[in-house]
Amino acid sequence: MPIWCWRDDVDRPGNAERSGVAMGRMIDGVWVTETQIAADPDGAWRRAPSVLRDWVTRDGTRASDGLPGAIASDVYPAEAGRYHLYGAINCPWAHRTALVRVVMGLEDVIGLSTCAPRLTDQGWVFDAVSGFTDHLCGSAALHELYHRSDPGYSGRATTPVLWDRHREKIVSNESADIVRMLATQFGTFASQDAPDLYPCDLRDEIDALSSEIHDRLNNGVYRAGFAGTQEAYEGATRDVFAMLDALEARLGSVAGRAGHATDTPGPFLHGSSLTETDLRLFPTLARFDVAYHSAFKCNLRRLTDYPHLWGYAKRLYRHDGVAATADFDIYRRGYHSPSAKRNPLGIVPIGPQLDWATP
């Protein structure tokens, strides 16, 4: 069963959008509401980069195996009980960090607090009545945590967040960096059977494929859903399905792996080993048929129309701990919540009905 609950009267995402409020940001430490998720003048939607990008390393030094060279930003040592992860169940970027935490067996090492699955005029919020509590700081809204970390912060208050309890500061709000830190820097504290999600012989391949999947698929669905012109929408949607087609071929054909470090078929994208790439991809696949296909008009094909990719997604879902991080009903409701641009009446589809549990 999912580890999150749903109360229809309280937790339905997007209630703030009924009044036109979709997101907000902090300016000099003060929360300011905004009314639109806007595309750029050319019609394309471009994601704002994460700006809080310090690093946890094994021993707190600026050079550590598995991380990108000598680190210029601030560094923190990996310690059990020192760090806390903040996420939201309907946020795919937070989902990938929760997946790595579970797969590496770090649940008792790194705490977790989950925002309520909705955006309000205060952005991401907590709701103790529904079971979504900031177990560490007692915040009512995520932006309070950003202010606590830096009273003069300007920028988005997004999930995920990796928080340092000792310095009461945000280490990072970049999901890819948090994934890499949890996968490579907490090995001393991971379970004995934890996989090597970033093996040395596959690192170049992992980096290249993860980057391509991010640009064309993970972020591509949002470029399609938030596009401001037909041309921008069609370009983004073609990227999405070109990437899905390539992944289907990769999973289904030995020939499709020619030239890669793993040239034999396996259950995962890089062969027999579960890697960081798989866990970065799964949140998008989990949301595809119930959300992106309809809400973001990525409807050339469904995930279930790709036999190898659909089978692969279900293998990941059956991996220990993964199913407990997913809630397809919340995805379906959340992405179809009231939106002046995408769904003004807030009508939520009753399907599709998918069986993720069977091989």
CSV table of N, CA, C and O in Angstrom, one decimal, residues 56-135:
chain,number,residue,atom,x,y,z
A,56,VAL,N,27.2,16.8,0.0
A,56,VAL,CA,27.7,15.9,1.1
A,56,VAL,C,28.7,15.0,0.5
A,56,VAL,O,28.4,14.4,-0.6
A,57,THR,N,29.9,14.9,1.2
A,57,THR,CA,30.9,13.9,0.7
A,57,THR,C,31.2,12.9,1.8
A,57,THR,O,30.8,13.2,3.0
A,58,ARG,N,31.8,11.9,1.5
A,58,ARG,CA,32.1,10.8,2.5
A,58,ARG,C,32.7,11.4,3.8
A,58,ARG,O,32.3,11.0,4.9
A,59,ASP,N,33.7,12.2,3.6
A,59,ASP,CA,34.5,12.7,4.8
A,59,ASP,C,34.5,14.2,4.9
A,59,ASP,O,35.3,14.8,5.6
A,60,GLY,N,33.6,14.9,4.1
A,60,GLY,CA,33.6,16.3,4.1
A,60,GLY,C,34.7,17.1,3.4
A,60,GLY,O,34.8,18.3,3.5
A,61,THR,N,35.4,16.3,2.5
A,61,THR,CA,36.5,17.0,1.7
A,61,THR,C,35.9,17.3,0.4
A,61,THR,O,34.8,16.9,0.0
A,62,ARG,N,36.6,18.2,-0.4
A,62,ARG,CA,36.1,18.7,-1.6
A,62,ARG,C,36.3,17.8,-2.8
A,62,ARG,O,35.8,18.1,-3.9
A,63,ALA,N,37.0,16.7,-2.7
A,63,ALA,CA,37.1,15.8,-3.8
A,63,ALA,C,36.7,14.4,-3.2
A,63,ALA,O,37.3,13.9,-2.3
A,64,SER,N,35.8,13.8,-3.9
A,64,SER,CA,35.3,12.5,-3.4
A,64,SER,C,34.9,11.6,-4.6
A,64,SER,O,34.2,12.2,-5.6
A,65,ASP,N,35.2,10.4,-4.6
A,65,ASP,CA,34.9,9.5,-5.8
A,65,ASP,C,33.4,9.5,-6.0
A,65,ASP,O,32.6,9.3,-5.0
A,66,GLY,N,33.0,9.6,-7.2
A,66,GLY,CA,31.6,9.6,-7.6
A,66,GLY,C,30.9,10.9,-7.8
A,66,GLY,O,29.8,11.0,-8.3
A,67,LEU,N,31.7,12.0,-7.4
A,67,LEU,CA,31.1,13.3,-7.5
A,67,LEU,C,31.9,14.1,-8.6
A,67,LEU,O,33.0,13.7,-9.0
A,68,PRO,N,31.4,15.2,-9.1
A,68,PRO,CA,31.9,15.8,-10.3
A,68,PRO,C,33.2,16.7,-10.0
A,68,PRO,O,33.1,17.9,-9.9
A,69,GLY,N,34.3,16.0,-9.9
A,69,GLY,CA,35.6,16.7,-9.8
A,69,GLY,C,35.7,17.4,-8.4
A,69,GLY,O,35.0,17.1,-7.5
A,70,ALA,N,36.6,18.4,-8.4
A,70,ALA,CA,36.8,19.1,-7.2
A,70,ALA,C,35.6,20.1,-7.0
A,70,ALA,O,35.3,20.8,-7.9
A,71,ILE,N,35.0,20.0,-5.8
A,71,ILE,CA,33.8,20.8,-5.5
A,71,ILE,C,34.1,22.2,-5.1
A,71,ILE,O,34.9,22.4,-4.2
A,72,ALA,N,33.6,23.2,-5.8
A,72,ALA,CA,33.9,24.6,-5.4
A,72,ALA,C,32.9,25.1,-4.4
A,72,ALA,O,33.2,26.0,-3.7
A,73,SER,N,31.7,24.5,-4.2
A,73,SER,CA,30.8,25.0,-3.3
A,73,SER,C,31.1,24.4,-1.9
A,73,SER,O,32.0,23.7,-1.7
A,74,ASP,N,30.2,24.7,-0.9
A,74,ASP,CA,30.4,24.2,0.4
A,74,ASP,C,30.2,22.7,0.5
A,74,ASP,O,29.5,22.1,-0.3
A,75,VAL,N,30.9,22.0,1.4
A,75,VAL,CA,30.8,20.6,1.6
A,75,VAL,C,30.4,20.2,3.0
A,75,VAL,O,30.7,20.9,4.0
A,76,TYR,N,29.8,19.0,3.2
A,76,TYR,CA,29.4,18.5,4.5
A,76,TYR,C,29.8,17.0,4.5
A,76,TYR,O,29.7,16.3,3.5
A,77,PRO,N,30.1,16.5,5.7
A,77,PRO,CA,30.5,15.1,5.8
A,77,PRO,C,29.2,14.2,5.9
A,77,PRO,O,28.2,14.6,6.5
A,78,ALA,N,29.3,13.1,5.4
A,78,ALA,CA,28.2,12.1,5.5
A,78,ALA,C,28.2,11.5,6.9
A,78,ALA,O,29.2,11.0,7.3
A,79,GLU,N,27.1,11.7,7.5
A,79,GLU,CA,26.9,11.2,8.9
A,79,GLU,C,25.5,10.7,9.1
A,79,GLU,O,24.5,11.3,8.5
A,80,ALA,N,25.3,9.6,9.8
A,80,ALA,CA,24.0,9.0,10.1
A,80,ALA,C,23.2,10.0,11.0
A,80,ALA,O,23.8,10.5,12.0
A,81,GLY,N,22.0,10.3,10.7
A,81,GLY,CA,21.1,11.1,11.5
A,81,GLY,C,21.3,12.6,11.3
A,81,GLY,O,20.6,13.3,12.0
A,82,ARG,N,22.2,13.0,10.5
A,82,ARG,CA,22.5,14.4,10.4
A,82,ARG,C,21.6,15.1,9.3
A,82,ARG,O,21.3,16.3,9.5
A,83,TYR,N,21.1,14.4,8.4
A,83,TYR,CA,20.4,15.0,7.2
A,83,TYR,C,19.0,14.5,7.2
A,83,TYR,O,18.6,13.4,7.6
A,84,HIS,N,18.1,15.4,6.6
A,84,HIS,CA,16.7,15.2,6.5
A,84,HIS,C,16.3,15.5,5.1
A,84,HIS,O,16.7,16.6,4.6
A,85,LEU,N,15.4,14.7,4.5
A,85,LEU,CA,15.0,14.9,3.2
A,85,LEU,C,13.5,15.4,3.2
A,85,LEU,O,12.7,14.8,3.9
A,86,TYR,N,13.3,16.4,2.4
A,86,TYR,CA,11.9,16.9,2.3
A,86,TYR,C,11.4,16.7,0.8
A,86,TYR,O,12.2,16.9,-0.1
A,87,GLY,N,10.2,16.2,0.7
A,87,GLY,CA,9.7,15.9,-0.7
A,87,GLY,C,8.2,16.1,-0.7
A,87,GLY,O,7.5,16.6,0.2
A,88,ALA,N,7.6,15.7,-1.8
A,88,ALA,CA,6.1,15.7,-2.0
A,88,ALA,C,5.8,14.6,-2.9
A,88,ALA,O,6.5,14.3,-3.9
A,89,ILE,N,4.8,13.8,-2.6
A,89,ILE,CA,4.5,12.6,-3.3
A,89,ILE,C,4.2,12.8,-4.8
A,89,ILE,O,4.5,12.0,-5.6
A,90,ASN,N,3.6,14.0,-5.2
A,90,ASN,CA,3.3,14.2,-6.6
A,90,ASN,C,4.4,14.9,-7.3
A,90,ASN,O,4.2,15.2,-8.5
A,91,CYS,N,5.5,15.1,-6.7
A,91,CYS,CA,6.6,15.8,-7.4
A,91,CYS,C,7.6,14.7,-7.9
A,91,CYS,O,8.2,14.0,-7.1
A,92,PRO,N,7.8,14.5,-9.2
A,92,PRO,CA,8.6,13.4,-9.7
A,92,PRO,C,10.1,13.7,-9.3
A,92,PRO,O,10.9,12.7,-9.2
A,93,TRP,N,10.5,14.9,-9.1
A,93,TRP,CA,11.9,15.2,-8.8
A,93,TRP,C,12.2,14.7,-7.4
A,93,TRP,O,13.3,14.2,-7.1
A,94,ALA,N,11.3,15.0,-6.5
A,94,ALA,CA,11.4,14.5,-5.1
A,94,ALA,C,11.3,12.9,-5.1
A,94,ALA,O,12.0,12.3,-4.3
A,95,HIS,N,10.5,12.4,-5.9
A,95,HIS,CA,10.3,10.9,-6.0
A,95,HIS,C,11.6,10.2,-6.2
A,95,HIS,O,11.9,9.2,-5.6
A,96,ARG,N,12.4,10.7,-7.1
A,96,ARG,CA,13.6,10.0,-7.4
A,96,ARG,C,14.6,10.0,-6.2
A,96,ARG,O,15.3,9.0,-6.0
A,97,THR,N,14.6,11.0,-5.4
A,97,THR,CA,15.4,11.0,-4.2
A,97,THR,C,14.9,10.0,-3.2
A,97,THR,O,15.7,9.3,-2.5
A,98,ALA,N,13.6,10.0,-3.0
A,98,ALA,CA,13.0,9.0,-2.1
A,98,ALA,C,13.3,7.6,-2.5
A,98,ALA,O,13.5,6.7,-1.7
A,99,LEU,N,13.3,7.3,-3.9
A,99,LEU,CA,13.6,6.0,-4.4
A,99,LEU,C,15.0,5.6,-4.0
A,99,LEU,O,15.2,4.4,-3.5
A,100,VAL,N,16.0,6.5,-4.2
A,100,VAL,CA,17.4,6.1,-3.8
A,100,VAL,C,17.5,5.9,-2.3
A,100,VAL,O,18.2,5.0,-1.9
A,101,ARG,N,16.8,6.7,-1.5
A,101,ARG,CA,16.9,6.5,-0.1
A,101,ARG,C,16.4,5.1,0.3
A,101,ARG,O,17.0,4.4,1.2
A,102,VAL,N,15.3,4.7,-0.3
A,102,VAL,CA,14.8,3.3,0.0
A,102,VAL,C,15.6,2.2,-0.6
A,102,VAL,O,16.0,1.3,0.1
A,103,VAL,N,16.0,2.3,-1.8
A,103,VAL,CA,16.8,1.3,-2.5
A,103,VAL,C,18.2,1.1,-1.8
A,103,VAL,O,18.7,0.0,-1.7
A,104,MET,N,18.8,2.2,-1.3
A,104,MET,CA,20.1,2.1,-0.6
A,104,MET,C,19.9,1.7,0.9
A,104,MET,O,20.9,1.5,1.6
A,105,GLY,N,18.7,1.6,1.4
A,105,GLY,CA,18.4,1.2,2.7
A,105,GLY,C,18.9,2.3,3.7
A,105,GLY,O,19.4,2.0,4.8
A,106,LEU,N,18.6,3.5,3.4
A,106,LEU,CA,19.0,4.7,4.2
A,106,LEU,C,17.9,5.3,5.0
A,106,LEU,O,18.0,6.4,5.6
A,107,GLU,N,16.8,4.5,5.2
A,107,GLU,CA,15.6,5.1,5.9
A,107,GLU,C,15.9,5.5,7.3
A,107,GLU,O,15.3,6.4,7.9
A,108,ASP,N,16.8,4.7,8.0
A,108,ASP,CA,17.2,5.0,9.4
A,108,ASP,C,18.3,6.0,9.5
A,108,ASP,O,18.7,6.3,10.6
A,109,VAL,N,18.9,6.3,8.3
A,109,VAL,CA,20.1,7.2,8.3
A,109,VAL,C,19.7,8.6,8.0
A,109,VAL,O,20.2,9.6,8.5
A,110,ILE,N,18.7,8.8,7.0
A,110,ILE,CA,18.2,10.1,6.6
A,110,ILE,C,16.7,10.2,6.8
A,110,ILE,O,16.0,9.3,6.3
A,111,GLY,N,16.3,11.1,7.6
A,111,GLY,CA,14.9,11.3,7.8
A,111,GLY,C,14.1,11.8,6.6
A,111,GLY,O,14.7,12.2,5.6
A,112,LEU,N,12.8,11.7,6.7
A,112,LEU,CA,11.9,12.1,5.6
A,112,LEU,C,10.7,12.8,6.1
A,112,LEU,O,10.0,12.3,7.0
A,113,SER,N,10.4,14.0,5.5
A,113,SER,CA,9.1,14.7,5.7
A,113,SER,C,8.5,14.9,4.4
A,113,SER,O,9.2,15.3,3.4
A,114,THR,N,7.2,14.8,4.3
A,114,THR,CA,6.5,14.9,3.0
A,114,THR,C,5.5,16.0,3.1
A,114,THR,O,4.6,16.0,4.0
A,115,CYS,N,5.5,16.9,2.1
A,115,CYS,CA,4.5,17.9,2.0
A,115,CYS,C,3.2,17.3,1.6
A,115,CYS,O,3.1,16.3,0.9
A,116,ALA,N,2.1,18.0,1.9
A,116,ALA,CA,0.8,17.6,1.4
A,116,ALA,C,0.8,17.7,-0.1
A,116,ALA,O,1.4,18.5,-0.7
A,117,PRO,N,0.1,16.7,-0.8
A,117,PRO,CA,0.1,16.6,-2.3
A,117,PRO,C,-0.8,17.7,-2.9
A,117,PRO,O,-1.7,17.4,-3.7
A,118,ARG,N,-0.4,18.9,-2.7
A,118,ARG,CA,-1.1,20.0,-3.4
A,118,ARG,C,-0.3,21.3,-3.3
A,118,ARG,O,0.6,21.4,-2.4
A,119,LEU,N,-0.5,22.1,-4.3
A,119,LEU,CA,0.2,23.5,-4.3
A,119,LEU,C,-0.9,24.5,-3.9
A,119,LEU,O,-2.0,24.5,-4.3
A,120,THR,N,-0.5,25.4,-3.0
A,120,THR,CA,-1.4,26.4,-2.5
A,120,THR,C,-0.8,27.8,-2.8
A,120,THR,O,0.2,27.9,-3.4
A,121,ASP,N,-1.5,28.8,-2.3
A,121,ASP,CA,-1.0,30.2,-2.5
A,121,ASP,C,0.3,30.4,-1.6
A,121,ASP,O,1.0,31.4,-1.7
A,122,GLN,N,0.6,29.4,-0.7
A,122,GLN,CA,1.8,29.3,0.0
A,122,GLN,C,2.8,28.3,-0.5
A,122,GLN,O,3.8,28.0,0.1
A,123,GLY,N,2.6,27.9,-1.7
A,123,GLY,CA,3.4,26.9,-2.3
A,123,GLY,C,3.2,25.5,-1.7
A,123,GLY,O,2.1,25.1,-1.4
A,124,TRP,N,4.3,24.7,-1.5
A,124,TRP,CA,4.1,23.4,-0.9
A,124,TRP,C,3.9,23.6,0.6
A,124,TRP,O,4.6,24.4,1.3
A,125,VAL,N,2.9,22.9,1.2
A,125,VAL,CA,2.6,23.1,2.6
A,125,VAL,C,2.5,21.8,3.3
A,125,VAL,O,2.5,20.7,2.6
A,126,PHE,N,2.6,21.8,4.6
A,126,PHE,CA,2.4,20.6,5.4
A,126,PHE,C,1.0,20.7,6.0
A,126,PHE,O,0.4,21.7,6.2
A,127,ASP,N,0.5,19.5,6.4
A,127,ASP,CA,-0.9,19.4,6.9
A,127,ASP,C,-1.0,18.3,7.9
A,127,ASP,O,-1.2,17.1,7.5
A,128,ALA,N,-0.8,18.5,9.2
A,128,ALA,CA,-0.7,17.5,10.2
A,128,ALA,C,-2.0,16.7,10.3
A,128,ALA,O,-2.0,15.5,10.5
A,129,VAL,N,-3.2,17.3,10.0
A,129,VAL,CA,-4.4,16.6,10.1
A,129,VAL,C,-4.5,15.5,9.1
A,129,VAL,O,-5.0,14.4,9.3
A,130,SER,N,-3.9,15.7,7.9
A,130,SER,CA,-3.9,14.6,6.9
A,130,SER,C,-2.6,13.7,7.0
A,130,SER,O,-2.5,12.8,6.1
A,131,GLY,N,-1.7,14.0,7.9
A,131,GLY,CA,-0.6,13.1,8.1
A,131,GLY,C,0.7,13.6,7.4
A,131,GLY,O,1.7,12.9,7.3
A,132,PHE,N,0.7,14.8,6.9
A,132,PHE,CA,1.8,15.4,6.1
A,132,PHE,C,2.5,16.5,7.0
A,132,PHE,O,2.0,17.6,7.1
A,133,THR,N,3.5,16.0,7.8
A,133,THR,CA,4.1,16.9,8.8
A,133,THR,C,5.6,17.1,8.6
A,133,THR,O,6.3,16.2,8.1
A,134,ASP,N,6.0,18.3,8.9
A,134,ASP,CA,7.5,18.5,9.0
A,134,ASP,C,7.9,18.0,10.3
A,134,ASP,O,7.8,18.6,11.4
A,135,HIS,N,8.4,16.7,10.3
A,135,HIS,CA,8.8,16.0,11.6
A,135,HIS,C,10.0,16.7,12.3
A,135,HIS,O,10.2,16.5,13.5
